[in-house]
Short mmCIF file of C-alpha atoms in Angstrom, two decimals:
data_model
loop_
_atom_site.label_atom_id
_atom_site.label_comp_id
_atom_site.label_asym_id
_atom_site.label_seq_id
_atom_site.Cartn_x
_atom_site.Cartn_y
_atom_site.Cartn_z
CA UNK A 1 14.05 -2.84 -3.33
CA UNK A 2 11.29 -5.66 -3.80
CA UNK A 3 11.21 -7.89 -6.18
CA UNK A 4 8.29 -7.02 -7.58
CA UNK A 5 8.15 -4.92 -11.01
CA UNK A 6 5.47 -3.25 -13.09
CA UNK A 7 4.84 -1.88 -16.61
CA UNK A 8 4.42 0.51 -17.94
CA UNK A 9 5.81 3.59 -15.83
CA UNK A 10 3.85 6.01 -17.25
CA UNK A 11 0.71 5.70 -19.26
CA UNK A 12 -1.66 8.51 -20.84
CA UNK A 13 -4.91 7.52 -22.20
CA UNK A 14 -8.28 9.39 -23.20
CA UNK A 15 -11.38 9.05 -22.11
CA UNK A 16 -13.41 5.48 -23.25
CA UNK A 17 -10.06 3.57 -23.53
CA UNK A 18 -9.35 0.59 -22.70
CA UNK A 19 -5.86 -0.26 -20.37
CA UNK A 20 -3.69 -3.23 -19.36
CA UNK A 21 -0.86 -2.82 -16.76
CA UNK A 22 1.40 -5.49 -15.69
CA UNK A 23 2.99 -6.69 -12.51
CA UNK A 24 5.92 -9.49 -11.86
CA UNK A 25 5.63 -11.22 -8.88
CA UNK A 26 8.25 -11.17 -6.30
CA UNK A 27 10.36 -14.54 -6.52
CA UNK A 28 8.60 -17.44 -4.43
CA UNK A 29 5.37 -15.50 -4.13
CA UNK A 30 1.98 -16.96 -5.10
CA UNK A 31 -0.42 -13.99 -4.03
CA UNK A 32 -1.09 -10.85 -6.30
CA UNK A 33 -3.02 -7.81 -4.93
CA UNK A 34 -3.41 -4.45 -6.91
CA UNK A 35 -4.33 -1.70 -5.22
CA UNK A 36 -5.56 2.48 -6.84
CA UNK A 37 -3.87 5.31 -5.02
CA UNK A 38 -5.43 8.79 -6.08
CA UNK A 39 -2.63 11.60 -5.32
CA UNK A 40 -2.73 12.30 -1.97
CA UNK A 41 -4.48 9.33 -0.64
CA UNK A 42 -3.52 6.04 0.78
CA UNK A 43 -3.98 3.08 -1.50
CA UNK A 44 -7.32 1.50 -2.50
CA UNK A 45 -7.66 -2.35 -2.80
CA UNK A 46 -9.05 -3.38 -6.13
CA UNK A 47 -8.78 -7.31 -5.82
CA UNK A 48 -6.43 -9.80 -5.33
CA UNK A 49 -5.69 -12.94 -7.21
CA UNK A 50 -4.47 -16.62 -5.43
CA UNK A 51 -3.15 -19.06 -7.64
CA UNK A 52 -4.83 -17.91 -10.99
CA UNK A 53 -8.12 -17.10 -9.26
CA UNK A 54 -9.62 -13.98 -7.89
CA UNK A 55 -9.46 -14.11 -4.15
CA UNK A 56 -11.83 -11.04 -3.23
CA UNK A 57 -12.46 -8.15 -4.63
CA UNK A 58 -12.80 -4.19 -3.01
CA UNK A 59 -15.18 -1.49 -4.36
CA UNK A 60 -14.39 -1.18 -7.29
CA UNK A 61 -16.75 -1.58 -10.75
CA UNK A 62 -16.97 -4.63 -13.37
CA UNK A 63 -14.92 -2.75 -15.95
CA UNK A 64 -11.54 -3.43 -13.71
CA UNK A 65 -10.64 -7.03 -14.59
CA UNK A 66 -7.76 -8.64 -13.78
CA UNK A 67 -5.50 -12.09 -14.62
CA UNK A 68 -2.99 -13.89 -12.66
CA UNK A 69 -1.09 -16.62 -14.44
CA UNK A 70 0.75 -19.75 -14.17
CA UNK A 71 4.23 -17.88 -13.17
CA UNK A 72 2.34 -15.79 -10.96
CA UNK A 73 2.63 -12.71 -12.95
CA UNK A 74 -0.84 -10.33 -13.23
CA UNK A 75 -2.83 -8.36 -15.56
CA UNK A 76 -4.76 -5.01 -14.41
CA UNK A 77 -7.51 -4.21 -17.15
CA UNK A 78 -9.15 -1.51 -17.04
CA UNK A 79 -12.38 -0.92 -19.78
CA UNK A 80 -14.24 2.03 -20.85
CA UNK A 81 -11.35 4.50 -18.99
CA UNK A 82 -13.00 7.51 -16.80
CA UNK A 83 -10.92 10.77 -15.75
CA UNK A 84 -11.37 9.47 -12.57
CA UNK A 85 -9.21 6.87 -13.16
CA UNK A 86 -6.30 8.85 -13.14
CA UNK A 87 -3.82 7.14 -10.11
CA UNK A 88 -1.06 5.38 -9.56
CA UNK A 89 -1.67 1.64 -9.67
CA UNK A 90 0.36 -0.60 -7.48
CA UNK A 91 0.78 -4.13 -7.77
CA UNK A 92 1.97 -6.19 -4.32
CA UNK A 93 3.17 -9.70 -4.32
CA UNK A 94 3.08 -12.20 -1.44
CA UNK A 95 3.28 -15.25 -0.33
CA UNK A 96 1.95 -16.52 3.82
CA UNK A 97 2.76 -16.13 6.17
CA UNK A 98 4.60 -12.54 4.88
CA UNK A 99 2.87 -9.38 3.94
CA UNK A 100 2.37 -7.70 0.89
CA UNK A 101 5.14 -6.03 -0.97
CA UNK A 102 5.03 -3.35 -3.39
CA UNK A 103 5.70 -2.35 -6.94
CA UNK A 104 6.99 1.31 -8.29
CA UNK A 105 3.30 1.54 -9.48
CA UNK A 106 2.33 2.52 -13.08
CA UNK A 107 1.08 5.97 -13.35
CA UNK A 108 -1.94 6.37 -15.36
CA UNK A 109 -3.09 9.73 -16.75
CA UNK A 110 -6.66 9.88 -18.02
CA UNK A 111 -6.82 12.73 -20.56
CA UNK B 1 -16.28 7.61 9.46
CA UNK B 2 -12.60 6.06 8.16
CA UNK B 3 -11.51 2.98 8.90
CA UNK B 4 -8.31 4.20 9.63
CA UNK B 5 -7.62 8.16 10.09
CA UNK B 6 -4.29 8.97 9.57
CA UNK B 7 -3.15 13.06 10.25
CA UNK B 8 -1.98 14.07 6.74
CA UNK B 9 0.36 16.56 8.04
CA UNK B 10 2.59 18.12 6.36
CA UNK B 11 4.91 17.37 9.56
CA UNK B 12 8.44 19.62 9.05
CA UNK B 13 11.00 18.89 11.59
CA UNK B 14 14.65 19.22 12.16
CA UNK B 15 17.17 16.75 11.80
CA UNK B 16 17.82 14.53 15.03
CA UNK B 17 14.54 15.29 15.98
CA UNK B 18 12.28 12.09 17.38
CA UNK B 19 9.12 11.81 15.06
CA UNK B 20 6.07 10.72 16.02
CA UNK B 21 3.53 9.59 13.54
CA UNK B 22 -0.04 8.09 14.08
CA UNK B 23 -2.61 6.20 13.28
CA UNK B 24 -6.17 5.77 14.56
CA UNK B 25 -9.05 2.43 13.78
CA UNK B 26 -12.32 1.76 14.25
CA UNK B 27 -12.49 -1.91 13.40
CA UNK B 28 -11.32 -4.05 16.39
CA UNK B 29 -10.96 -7.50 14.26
CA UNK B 30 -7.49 -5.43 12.52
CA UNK B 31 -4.64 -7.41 14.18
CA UNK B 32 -1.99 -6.81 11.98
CA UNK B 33 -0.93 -3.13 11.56
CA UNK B 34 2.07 -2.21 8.98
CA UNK B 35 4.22 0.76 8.00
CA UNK B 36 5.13 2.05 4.73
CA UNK B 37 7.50 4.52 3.20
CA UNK B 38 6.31 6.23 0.08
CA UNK B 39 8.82 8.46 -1.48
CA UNK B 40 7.41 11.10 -3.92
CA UNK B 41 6.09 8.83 -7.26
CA UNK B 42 7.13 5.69 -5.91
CA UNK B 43 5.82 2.53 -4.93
CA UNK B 44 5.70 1.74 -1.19
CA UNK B 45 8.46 0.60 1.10
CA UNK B 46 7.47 -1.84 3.74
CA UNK B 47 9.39 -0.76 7.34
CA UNK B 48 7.79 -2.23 9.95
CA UNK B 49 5.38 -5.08 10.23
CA UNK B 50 3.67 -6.07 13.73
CA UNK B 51 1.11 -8.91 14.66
CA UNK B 52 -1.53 -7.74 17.38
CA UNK B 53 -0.81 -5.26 20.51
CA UNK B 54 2.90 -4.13 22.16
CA UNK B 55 6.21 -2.68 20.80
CA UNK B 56 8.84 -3.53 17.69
CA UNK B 57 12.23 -2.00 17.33
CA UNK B 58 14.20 -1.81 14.21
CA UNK B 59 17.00 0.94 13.94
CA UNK B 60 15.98 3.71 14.74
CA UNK B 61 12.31 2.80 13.94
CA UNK B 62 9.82 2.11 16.95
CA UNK B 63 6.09 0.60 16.12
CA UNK B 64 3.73 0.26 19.15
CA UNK B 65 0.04 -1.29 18.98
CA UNK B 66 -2.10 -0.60 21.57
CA UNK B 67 -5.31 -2.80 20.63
CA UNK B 68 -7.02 -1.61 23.38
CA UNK B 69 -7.15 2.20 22.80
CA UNK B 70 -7.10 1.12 18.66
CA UNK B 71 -3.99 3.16 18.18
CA UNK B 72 -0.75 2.59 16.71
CA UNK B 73 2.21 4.75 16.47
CA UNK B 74 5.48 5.12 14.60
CA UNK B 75 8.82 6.68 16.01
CA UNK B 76 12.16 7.89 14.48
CA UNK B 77 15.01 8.54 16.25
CA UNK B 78 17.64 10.86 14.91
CA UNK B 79 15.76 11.71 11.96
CA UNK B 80 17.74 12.08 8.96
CA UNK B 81 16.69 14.44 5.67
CA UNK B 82 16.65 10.69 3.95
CA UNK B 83 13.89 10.07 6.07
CA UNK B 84 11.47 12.97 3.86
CA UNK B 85 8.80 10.57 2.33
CA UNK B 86 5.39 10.35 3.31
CA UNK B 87 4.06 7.39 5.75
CA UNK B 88 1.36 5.46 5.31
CA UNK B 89 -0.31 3.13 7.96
CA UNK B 90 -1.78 -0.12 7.16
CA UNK B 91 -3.74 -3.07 8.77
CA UNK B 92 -5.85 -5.83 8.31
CA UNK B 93 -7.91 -8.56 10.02
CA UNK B 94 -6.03 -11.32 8.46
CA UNK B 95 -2.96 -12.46 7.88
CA UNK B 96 -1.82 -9.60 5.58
CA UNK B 97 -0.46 -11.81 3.00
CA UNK B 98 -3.67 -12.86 1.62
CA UNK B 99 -6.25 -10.38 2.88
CA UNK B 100 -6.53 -7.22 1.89
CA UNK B 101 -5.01 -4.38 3.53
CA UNK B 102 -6.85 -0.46 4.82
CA UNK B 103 -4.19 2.16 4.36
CA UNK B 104 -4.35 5.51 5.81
CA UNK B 105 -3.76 8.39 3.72
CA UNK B 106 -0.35 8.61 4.70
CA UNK B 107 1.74 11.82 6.37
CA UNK B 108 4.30 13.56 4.89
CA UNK B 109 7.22 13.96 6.82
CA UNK B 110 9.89 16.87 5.49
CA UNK B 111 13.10 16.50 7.92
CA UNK B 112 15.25 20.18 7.69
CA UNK B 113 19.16 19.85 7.14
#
């Protein structure tokens, strides 16, 4: 297993909500990515954050924020929840010249 | 089109079987090219990682890159019922661990007893 762990597991919101799921860093690494993965898909970047700052960003609309901070853990916010926004949310740490390593993912439910 | 296609399978084979699983790209800057296990509600497992084109042995896990052809390909020897998970491809154009990465949507793989 990675080092990297998220919270919640599970989550179940309604419609208009607004969400925050967290993500521990792996131990030595600086780089935070979260990524959407709709059931049966492969995973979707959202954005990724470098040493507190966001260090790109993939299709994704305004109302996903996100927060890295000094310990390199992260923040996924999520405003104004759609049913479409039902996924499982992974969080990866790393740190170059490695790749990215994975979370267990929070599960979010959009009711 | 995909970036990266990725047969979705469902791929059923016995145990010991080889297993073959595939990816396809259209983006020739992707240089590194990953593999990930995904076991049913889980977060992904990284197996094999691989910079650029040729082959990378691990166990009984084989990744080959062939740049040229943009097609990269995952075998498993002796497959084991522990092995039932679904596989997902990944690359990018950087170094991995601070660009972000195009996933295929994965293949699941159901090895028989």
């Amino acid at each position: 297993e990675t080092g990297v762990t998220q919270s919640p597991t599970h989550l179940i919101k309604t419609r208009g909500q607004q969400v925050t799921l967290r993500c521990s860093s792996q131990s030595g690494h600086n780089t935070v990515s979260w990524y959407q993965q709709a059931l049966g898909q492969g995973p979707q970047f959202i954005f990724q954050y470098y040493r507190e700052e966001e260090n790109g960003r993939g299709n994704f609309p305004p109302r996903f924020s996100g927060l890295q901070f000094p310990n390199y853990s992260s923040e996924l916010n999520v405003n104004a929840l759609e049913l479409d926004d039902s996924a499982l949310y992974l969080c990866a740490s790393s740190s170059l010249p490695d790749t990215q390593y994975f979370g267990p993912g929070t599960r979010l439910t959009v009711l | 089109q995909k970036e990266v296609e990725q047969d979705p399978g469902p791929l059923s084979v016995p145990e010991g079987a080889i297993v073959s699983l595939n990816c396809t790209y259209s983006n020739s800057a992707f240089q590194y090219f990953m593999w990930y296990r995904q076991y049913s509600r889980k977060g992904p497992e990284l197996l094999m990682y691989t910079y650029s084109s040729g082959n990378k042995e691990d166990g009984r896990f084989t990744a080959q890159v062939d740049k040229s052809s943009k097609y990269i390909s995952l075998f498993i020897r002796d497959s084991q019922p522990s092995d039932s998970a679904t596989y997902l491809c990944a690359m990018s154009s950087k170094d991995p661990g601070n660009t972000p990465l195009v996933f295929g949507k994965g293949t699941r793989l159901s090895v028989i007893a």
